């Protein structure tokens, strides 16, 4: 079981099925470290694991889908003429991006809760590359963004890490254009495998990604709840 701090909550990830003692130990670990919101990702939970979650007040949320595609995207998938992005500028764009991100993910408790400290932590990661954090502006203001990252796996792959559009600009095709721009950027680095994660109840996003040639390769069930501090 992996336990990691995400923003102001916790994420637990299971790579193998757990015993009661292993699950209880993970919860006790979080309790001892101050408690907080918890998201547990597990592939094909057993009836016992479902019972463990219920015992600790965790309930089933929308699943997390892992989608992949080949890069570059098919020739017909191109950004519109005149669609130009620019790199994120650390220390300059932080506040405006946080405001746009909060609006874009107002209904998402994890992503919409990013603050200055969370962003600073991500910008300090070894994998961060400002040239891969694409911003699209309308009238000089951020209207949407596509943040990419690379993985030194074998073979290497490129991920759309976070993508969002300001609700004020919904319906303009920005999500599709930004997705294509992000994967185009990754393909330009020589990467041939693209990926992203999307909530299983986000039917509009899933349909968009499938229309670009992406396919679902893995599904995690997600249990959510709050663990009290000791």
PDB file of C-alpha atoms in Angstrom:
ATOM      1  CA  UNK A   1       0.000   0.000   0.000  1.00  0.00           C
ATOM      2  CA  UNK A   2       1.333   3.434  -0.969  1.00  0.00           C
ATOM      3  CA  UNK A   3       0.260   6.403   1.163  1.00  0.00           C
ATOM      4  CA  UNK A   4       0.976   9.916  -0.055  1.00  0.00           C
ATOM      5  CA  UNK A   5      -0.028  13.431   0.869  1.00  0.00           C
ATOM      6  CA  UNK A   6      -2.073  15.131  -1.868  1.00  0.00           C
ATOM      7  CA  UNK A   7      -2.847  18.788  -1.238  1.00  0.00           C
ATOM      8  CA  UNK A   8      -4.502  18.760   2.183  1.00  0.00           C
ATOM      9  CA  UNK A   9      -5.642  15.150   2.065  1.00  0.00           C
ATOM     10  CA  UNK A  10      -4.263  11.653   1.533  1.00  0.00           C
ATOM     11  CA  UNK A  11      -4.171   9.131  -1.287  1.00  0.00           C
ATOM     12  CA  UNK A  12      -3.837   5.395  -0.733  1.00  0.00           C
ATOM     13  CA  UNK A  13      -2.998   3.112  -3.679  1.00  0.00           C
ATOM     14  CA  UNK A  14      -3.143  -0.671  -3.604  1.00  0.00           C
ATOM     15  CA  UNK A  15      -1.036  -2.709  -6.028  1.00  0.00           C
ATOM     16  CA  UNK A  16      -2.165  -6.009  -4.514  1.00  0.00           C
ATOM     17  CA  UNK A  17      -5.232  -7.015  -2.545  1.00  0.00           C
ATOM     18  CA  UNK A  18      -5.043  -6.207   1.162  1.00  0.00           C
ATOM     19  CA  UNK A  19      -5.720  -8.057   4.369  1.00  0.00           C
ATOM     20  CA  UNK A  20      -7.723  -6.498   7.184  1.00  0.00           C
ATOM     21  CA  UNK A  21      -4.514  -5.920   9.160  1.00  0.00           C
ATOM     22  CA  UNK A  22      -2.792  -4.167   6.233  1.00  0.00           C
ATOM     23  CA  UNK A  23      -5.730  -1.871   5.620  1.00  0.00           C
ATOM     24  CA  UNK A  24      -6.150  -1.041   9.308  1.00  0.00           C
ATOM     25  CA  UNK A  25      -2.426  -0.252   9.523  1.00  0.00           C
ATOM     26  CA  UNK A  26      -2.735   2.195   6.620  1.00  0.00           C
ATOM     27  CA  UNK A  27      -5.651   3.983   8.286  1.00  0.00           C
ATOM     28  CA  UNK A  28      -3.778   4.110  11.593  1.00  0.00           C
ATOM     29  CA  UNK A  29      -0.807   5.636   9.769  1.00  0.00           C
ATOM     30  CA  UNK A  30      -2.987   8.457   8.444  1.00  0.00           C
ATOM     31  CA  UNK A  31      -4.644   8.898  11.839  1.00  0.00           C
ATOM     32  CA  UNK A  32      -1.260   9.302  13.517  1.00  0.00           C
ATOM     33  CA  UNK A  33      -0.180  11.837  10.896  1.00  0.00           C
ATOM     34  CA  UNK A  34      -3.095  14.188  11.481  1.00  0.00           C
ATOM     35  CA  UNK A  35      -5.950  12.561   9.596  1.00  0.00           C
ATOM     36  CA  UNK A  36      -7.875  14.293   6.816  1.00  0.00           C
ATOM     37  CA  UNK A  37      -9.666  13.459   3.598  1.00  0.00           C
ATOM     38  CA  UNK A  38      -8.739  10.116   2.044  1.00  0.00           C
ATOM     39  CA  UNK A  39      -9.012   8.698  -1.473  1.00  0.00           C
ATOM     40  CA  UNK A  40      -8.250   4.981  -1.846  1.00  0.00           C
ATOM     41  CA  UNK A  41      -7.526   3.694  -5.356  1.00  0.00           C
ATOM     42  CA  UNK A  42      -7.870  -0.046  -5.847  1.00  0.00           C
ATOM     43  CA  UNK A  43      -8.283  -2.239  -8.920  1.00  0.00           C
ATOM     44  CA  UNK A  44     -11.211  -4.686  -8.726  1.00  0.00           C
ATOM     45  CA  UNK A  45     -11.766  -4.542  -4.949  1.00  0.00           C
ATOM     46  CA  UNK A  46     -12.743  -7.794  -3.302  1.00  0.00           C
ATOM     47  CA  UNK A  47     -15.852  -8.039  -1.088  1.00  0.00           C
ATOM     48  CA  UNK A  48     -13.511  -8.001   1.909  1.00  0.00           C
ATOM     49  CA  UNK A  49     -11.855  -4.773   0.722  1.00  0.00           C
ATOM     50  CA  UNK A  50     -15.253  -3.178   0.192  1.00  0.00           C
ATOM     51  CA  UNK A  51     -16.084  -4.129   3.778  1.00  0.00           C
ATOM     52  CA  UNK A  52     -12.783  -2.669   5.052  1.00  0.00           C
ATOM     53  CA  UNK A  53     -13.623   0.636   3.367  1.00  0.00           C
ATOM     54  CA  UNK A  54     -17.145   0.702   4.784  1.00  0.00           C
ATOM     55  CA  UNK A  55     -15.859  -0.067   8.276  1.00  0.00           C
ATOM     56  CA  UNK A  56     -13.771   3.104   8.182  1.00  0.00           C
ATOM     57  CA  UNK A  57     -16.508   5.248   6.611  1.00  0.00           C
ATOM     58  CA  UNK A  58     -15.109   5.270   3.064  1.00  0.00           C
ATOM     59  CA  UNK A  59     -17.712   5.222   0.306  1.00  0.00           C
ATOM     60  CA  UNK A  60     -17.475   4.455  -3.407  1.00  0.00           C
ATOM     61  CA  UNK A  61     -16.865   7.460  -5.673  1.00  0.00           C
ATOM     62  CA  UNK A  62     -16.463   7.737  -9.461  1.00  0.00           C
ATOM     63  CA  UNK A  63     -13.762   5.385 -10.782  1.00  0.00           C
ATOM     64  CA  UNK A  64     -10.482   6.644 -12.212  1.00  0.00           C
ATOM     65  CA  UNK A  65      -9.791   5.633 -15.811  1.00  0.00           C
ATOM     66  CA  UNK A  66      -6.298   5.379 -17.288  1.00  0.00           C
ATOM     67  CA  UNK A  67      -6.392   6.182 -21.012  1.00  0.00           C
ATOM     68  CA  UNK A  68      -3.606   5.833 -23.574  1.00  0.00           C
ATOM     69  CA  UNK A  69      -2.940   6.706 -27.198  1.00  0.00           C
ATOM     70  CA  UNK A  70      -0.233   6.485 -29.808  1.00  0.00           C
ATOM     71  CA  UNK A  71       1.761   9.619 -30.604  1.00  0.00           C
ATOM     72  CA  UNK A  72       1.691  11.602 -32.744  1.00  0.00           C
ATOM     73  CA  UNK A  73      -2.099  11.744 -33.009  1.00  0.00           C
ATOM     74  CA  UNK A  74      -3.681  10.939 -36.378  1.00  0.00           C
ATOM     75  CA  UNK A  75      -3.170  13.589 -39.046  1.00  0.00           C
ATOM     76  CA  UNK A  76      -6.771  14.852 -38.884  1.00  0.00           C
ATOM     77  CA  UNK A  77      -6.321  15.926 -35.254  1.00  0.00           C
ATOM     78  CA  UNK A  78      -4.752  19.373 -35.490  1.00  0.00           C
ATOM     79  CA  UNK A  79      -5.264  22.547 -33.474  1.00  0.00           C
ATOM     80  CA  UNK A  80      -7.366  25.255 -35.199  1.00  0.00           C
ATOM     81  CA  UNK A  81      -5.580  27.826 -37.315  1.00  0.00           C
ATOM     82  CA  UNK A  82      -4.277  30.624 -35.148  1.00  0.00           C
ATOM     83  CA  UNK A  83      -4.447  28.593 -31.927  1.00  0.00           C
ATOM     84  CA  UNK A  84      -1.225  29.523 -30.126  1.00  0.00           C
ATOM     85  CA  UNK A  85      -0.189  28.674 -26.559  1.00  0.00           C
ATOM     86  CA  UNK A  86       2.663  29.988 -24.453  1.00  0.00           C
ATOM     87  CA  UNK A  87       4.682  28.462 -21.595  1.00  0.00           C
ATOM     88  CA  UNK A  88       3.744  28.981 -17.965  1.00  0.00           C
ATOM     89  CA  UNK A  89       5.917  31.588 -16.202  1.00  0.00           C
ATOM     90  CA  UNK A  90       6.682  30.497 -12.610  1.00  0.00           C
ATOM     91  CA  UNK A  91       6.292  33.403 -10.218  1.00  0.00           C
ATOM     92  CA  UNK A  92       4.348  35.439 -12.781  1.00  0.00           C
ATOM     93  CA  UNK A  93       1.345  33.292 -13.718  1.00  0.00           C
ATOM     94  CA  UNK A  94       0.840  31.540 -10.376  1.00  0.00           C
ATOM     95  CA  UNK A  95      -2.035  33.588  -8.966  1.00  0.00           C
ATOM     96  CA  UNK A  96      -3.992  33.883 -12.207  1.00  0.00           C
ATOM     97  CA  UNK A  97      -3.578  30.180 -12.928  1.00  0.00           C
ATOM     98  CA  UNK A  98      -4.741  29.217  -9.421  1.00  0.00           C
ATOM     99  CA  UNK A  99      -7.894  31.308  -9.896  1.00  0.00           C
ATOM    100  CA  UNK A 100      -8.645  29.728 -13.285  1.00  0.00           C
ATOM    101  CA  UNK A 101      -7.938  26.239 -11.934  1.00  0.00           C
ATOM    102  CA  UNK A 102     -10.296  26.806  -8.988  1.00  0.00           C
ATOM    103  CA  UNK A 103     -13.091  27.862 -11.351  1.00  0.00           C
ATOM    104  CA  UNK A 104     -12.421  25.018 -13.777  1.00  0.00           C
ATOM    105  CA  UNK A 105     -12.518  22.424 -10.981  1.00  0.00           C
ATOM    106  CA  UNK A 106     -15.059  24.019  -8.646  1.00  0.00           C
ATOM    107  CA  UNK A 107     -16.816  20.637  -8.284  1.00  0.00           C
ATOM    108  CA  UNK A 108     -13.616  18.622  -7.827  1.00  0.00           C
ATOM    109  CA  UNK A 109     -12.532  18.531  -4.196  1.00  0.00           C
ATOM    110  CA  UNK A 110      -8.921  17.540  -4.924  1.00  0.00           C
ATOM    111  CA  UNK A 111      -7.897  19.493  -8.022  1.00  0.00           C
ATOM    112  CA  UNK A 112     -10.018  22.545  -7.232  1.00  0.00           C
ATOM    113  CA  UNK A 113      -8.401  22.853  -3.805  1.00  0.00           C
ATOM    114  CA  UNK A 114      -4.921  23.730  -5.077  1.00  0.00           C
ATOM    115  CA  UNK A 115      -3.320  26.681  -3.286  1.00  0.00           C
ATOM    116  CA  UNK A 116       0.018  28.518  -3.467  1.00  0.00           C
ATOM    117  CA  UNK A 117       1.875  25.881  -1.457  1.00  0.00           C
ATOM    118  CA  UNK A 118       0.540  22.987  -3.536  1.00  0.00           C
ATOM    119  CA  UNK A 119       1.452  24.724  -6.781  1.00  0.00           C
ATOM    120  CA  UNK A 120       4.916  25.611  -5.471  1.00  0.00           C
ATOM    121  CA  UNK A 121       5.500  21.959  -4.582  1.00  0.00           C
ATOM    122  CA  UNK A 122       4.550  20.811  -8.096  1.00  0.00           C
ATOM    123  CA  UNK A 123       6.693  23.491  -9.744  1.00  0.00           C
ATOM    124  CA  UNK A 124       9.658  22.260  -7.699  1.00  0.00           C
ATOM    125  CA  UNK A 125       9.313  18.659  -8.910  1.00  0.00           C
ATOM    126  CA  UNK A 126      12.239  17.338 -10.939  1.00  0.00           C
ATOM    127  CA  UNK A 127       9.926  16.499 -13.827  1.00  0.00           C
ATOM    128  CA  UNK A 128       8.529  20.056 -14.120  1.00  0.00           C
ATOM    129  CA  UNK A 129       9.159  21.742 -17.462  1.00  0.00           C
ATOM    130  CA  UNK A 130       7.641  25.192 -17.990  1.00  0.00           C
ATOM    131  CA  UNK A 131       7.710  24.647 -21.764  1.00  0.00           C
ATOM    132  CA  UNK A 132       5.346  21.711 -21.256  1.00  0.00           C
ATOM    133  CA  UNK A 133       2.870  23.759 -19.189  1.00  0.00           C
ATOM    134  CA  UNK A 134       0.836  25.339 -21.993  1.00  0.00           C
ATOM    135  CA  UNK A 135      -1.381  28.366 -21.439  1.00  0.00           C
ATOM    136  CA  UNK A 136      -3.960  29.678 -23.913  1.00  0.00           C
ATOM    137  CA  UNK A 137      -5.084  33.282 -23.556  1.00  0.00           C
ATOM    138  CA  UNK A 138      -8.068  35.276 -24.729  1.00  0.00           C
ATOM    139  CA  UNK A 139      -7.774  39.060 -24.475  1.00  0.00           C
ATOM    140  CA  UNK A 140      -4.581  38.694 -22.480  1.00  0.00           C
ATOM    141  CA  UNK A 141      -6.097  36.450 -19.780  1.00  0.00           C
ATOM    142  CA  UNK A 142      -5.692  32.708 -19.238  1.00  0.00           C
ATOM    143  CA  UNK A 143      -8.685  30.940 -20.784  1.00  0.00           C
ATOM    144  CA  UNK A 144      -7.363  27.396 -20.535  1.00  0.00           C
ATOM    145  CA  UNK A 145      -4.239  25.320 -19.993  1.00  0.00           C
ATOM    146  CA  UNK A 146      -2.703  21.922 -20.619  1.00  0.00           C
ATOM    147  CA  UNK A 147       0.066  20.811 -18.250  1.00  0.00           C
ATOM    148  CA  UNK A 148       2.133  17.909 -19.536  1.00  0.00           C
ATOM    149  CA  UNK A 149       4.838  15.752 -18.017  1.00  0.00           C
ATOM    150  CA  UNK A 150       7.135  13.012 -19.223  1.00  0.00           C
ATOM    151  CA  UNK A 151       7.757   9.609 -17.658  1.00  0.00           C
ATOM    152  CA  UNK A 152      11.115   7.880 -17.963  1.00  0.00           C
ATOM    153  CA  UNK A 153       9.484   4.493 -18.320  1.00  0.00           C
ATOM    154  CA  UNK A 154      10.417   1.831 -20.875  1.00  0.00           C
ATOM    155  CA  UNK A 155       9.282   2.855 -23.387  1.00  0.00           C
ATOM    156  CA  UNK A 156       9.041   6.511 -22.247  1.00  0.00           C
ATOM    157  CA  UNK A 157       5.609   8.123 -22.259  1.00  0.00           C
ATOM    158  CA  UNK A 158       4.070  11.577 -22.052  1.00  0.00           C
ATOM    159  CA  UNK A 159       1.144  12.474 -19.838  1.00  0.00           C
ATOM    160  CA  UNK A 160      -1.427  15.226 -19.855  1.00  0.00           C
ATOM    161  CA  UNK A 161      -1.136  15.875 -16.131  1.00  0.00           C
ATOM    162  CA  UNK A 162      -3.841  18.529 -15.706  1.00  0.00           C
ATOM    163  CA  UNK A 163      -6.025  20.198 -18.317  1.00  0.00           C
ATOM    164  CA  UNK A 164      -8.674  22.833 -17.660  1.00  0.00           C
ATOM    165  CA  UNK A 165     -10.768  25.538 -19.267  1.00  0.00           C
ATOM    166  CA  UNK A 166     -12.208  28.584 -17.520  1.00  0.00           C
ATOM    167  CA  UNK A 167     -16.007  28.065 -17.416  1.00  0.00           C
ATOM    168  CA  UNK A 168     -16.387  31.516 -19.000  1.00  0.00           C
ATOM    169  CA  UNK A 169     -14.960  29.993 -22.191  1.00  0.00           C
ATOM    170  CA  UNK A 170     -16.776  26.668 -22.295  1.00  0.00           C
ATOM    171  CA  UNK A 171     -18.310  25.710 -25.614  1.00  0.00           C
ATOM    172  CA  UNK A 172     -15.483  27.162 -27.711  1.00  0.00           C
ATOM    173  CA  UNK A 173     -13.647  23.901 -28.379  1.00  0.00           C
ATOM    174  CA  UNK A 174     -10.730  24.841 -26.147  1.00  0.00           C
ATOM    175  CA  UNK A 175     -10.611  21.487 -24.365  1.00  0.00           C
ATOM    176  CA  UNK A 176     -10.107  19.637 -27.650  1.00  0.00           C
ATOM    177  CA  UNK A 177      -7.576  22.154 -28.955  1.00  0.00           C
ATOM    178  CA  UNK A 178      -5.580  22.093 -25.720  1.00  0.00           C
ATOM    179  CA  UNK A 179      -5.546  18.291 -25.616  1.00  0.00           C
ATOM    180  CA  UNK A 180      -4.200  18.179 -29.163  1.00  0.00           C
ATOM    181  CA  UNK A 181      -1.652  20.891 -28.349  1.00  0.00           C
ATOM    182  CA  UNK A 182      -0.460  18.957 -25.300  1.00  0.00           C
ATOM    183  CA  UNK A 183      -0.015  15.695 -27.154  1.00  0.00           C
ATOM    184  CA  UNK A 184       1.640  17.532 -30.054  1.00  0.00           C
ATOM    185  CA  UNK A 185       4.152  18.982 -27.620  1.00  0.00           C
ATOM    186  CA  UNK A 186       4.888  15.516 -26.202  1.00  0.00           C
ATOM    187  CA  UNK A 187       5.212  14.007 -29.678  1.00  0.00           C
ATOM    188  CA  UNK A 188       7.696  16.755 -30.604  1.00  0.00           C
ATOM    189  CA  UNK A 189       9.964  15.392 -27.860  1.00  0.00           C
ATOM    190  CA  UNK A 190      10.085  12.051 -29.640  1.00  0.00           C
ATOM    191  CA  UNK A 191       7.568  10.346 -27.335  1.00  0.00           C
ATOM    192  CA  UNK A 192       5.330   7.741 -28.954  1.00  0.00           C
ATOM    193  CA  UNK A 193       3.046   6.898 -26.050  1.00  0.00           C
ATOM    194  CA  UNK A 194       0.492   9.341 -24.613  1.00  0.00           C
ATOM    195  CA  UNK A 195      -1.604   8.946 -21.488  1.00  0.00           C
ATOM    196  CA  UNK A 196      -3.893  10.669 -19.021  1.00  0.00           C
ATOM    197  CA  UNK A 197      -6.254   9.919 -16.147  1.00  0.00           C
ATOM    198  CA  UNK A 198      -9.909  10.933 -16.124  1.00  0.00           C
ATOM    199  CA  UNK A 199     -12.826  10.453 -13.743  1.00  0.00           C
ATOM    200  CA  UNK A 200     -15.118   7.674 -14.915  1.00  0.00           C
ATOM    201  CA  UNK A 201     -18.209   9.887 -14.607  1.00  0.00           C
ATOM    202  CA  UNK A 202     -16.802  12.632 -16.869  1.00  0.00           C
ATOM    203  CA  UNK A 203     -18.578  11.370 -19.979  1.00  0.00           C
ATOM    204  CA  UNK A 204     -17.900  14.504 -22.039  1.00  0.00           C
ATOM    205  CA  UNK A 205     -14.126  14.294 -21.458  1.00  0.00           C
ATOM    206  CA  UNK A 206     -14.056  10.544 -22.116  1.00  0.00           C
ATOM    207  CA  UNK A 207     -15.919  11.032 -25.407  1.00  0.00           C
ATOM    208  CA  UNK A 208     -13.472  13.774 -26.406  1.00  0.00           C
ATOM    209  CA  UNK A 209     -10.437  11.640 -25.644  1.00  0.00           C
ATOM    210  CA  UNK A 210     -11.874   8.612 -27.437  1.00  0.00           C
ATOM    211  CA  UNK A 211     -12.542  10.787 -30.497  1.00  0.00           C
ATOM    212  CA  UNK A 212      -8.799  11.519 -30.576  1.00  0.00           C
ATOM    213  CA  UNK A 213      -7.949   7.814 -30.587  1.00  0.00           C
ATOM    214  CA  UNK A 214      -7.464   7.228 -26.862  1.00  0.00           C
ATOM    215  CA  UNK A 215      -8.497   3.956 -25.258  1.00  0.00           C
ATOM    216  CA  UNK A 216      -9.175   2.874 -21.685  1.00  0.00           C
ATOM    217  CA  UNK A 217      -6.460   0.493 -20.487  1.00  0.00           C
ATOM    218  CA  UNK A 218      -7.046   0.394 -16.732  1.00  0.00           C
ATOM    219  CA  UNK A 219      -9.746   1.245 -14.195  1.00  0.00           C
ATOM    220  CA  UNK A 220      -9.390   1.894 -10.478  1.00  0.00           C
ATOM    221  CA  UNK A 221     -12.310   2.011  -8.101  1.00  0.00           C
ATOM    222  CA  UNK A 222     -12.075   4.972  -5.731  1.00  0.00           C
ATOM    223  CA  UNK A 223     -13.272   5.035  -2.120  1.00  0.00           C
ATOM    224  CA  UNK A 224     -13.434   8.396  -0.370  1.00  0.00           C
ATOM    225  CA  UNK A 225     -13.972   9.612   3.165  1.00  0.00           C
ATOM    226  CA  UNK A 226     -12.402  11.368   6.120  1.00  0.00           C
ATOM    227  CA  UNK A 227     -10.096   9.878   8.743  1.00  0.00           C
ATOM    228  CA  UNK A 228      -9.924  11.603  12.111  1.00  0.00           C
ATOM    229  CA  UNK A 229      -6.650  12.532  13.748  1.00  0.00           C
ATOM    230  CA  UNK A 230      -5.532  10.527  16.769  1.00  0.00           C
TER     231      UNK A 230
END
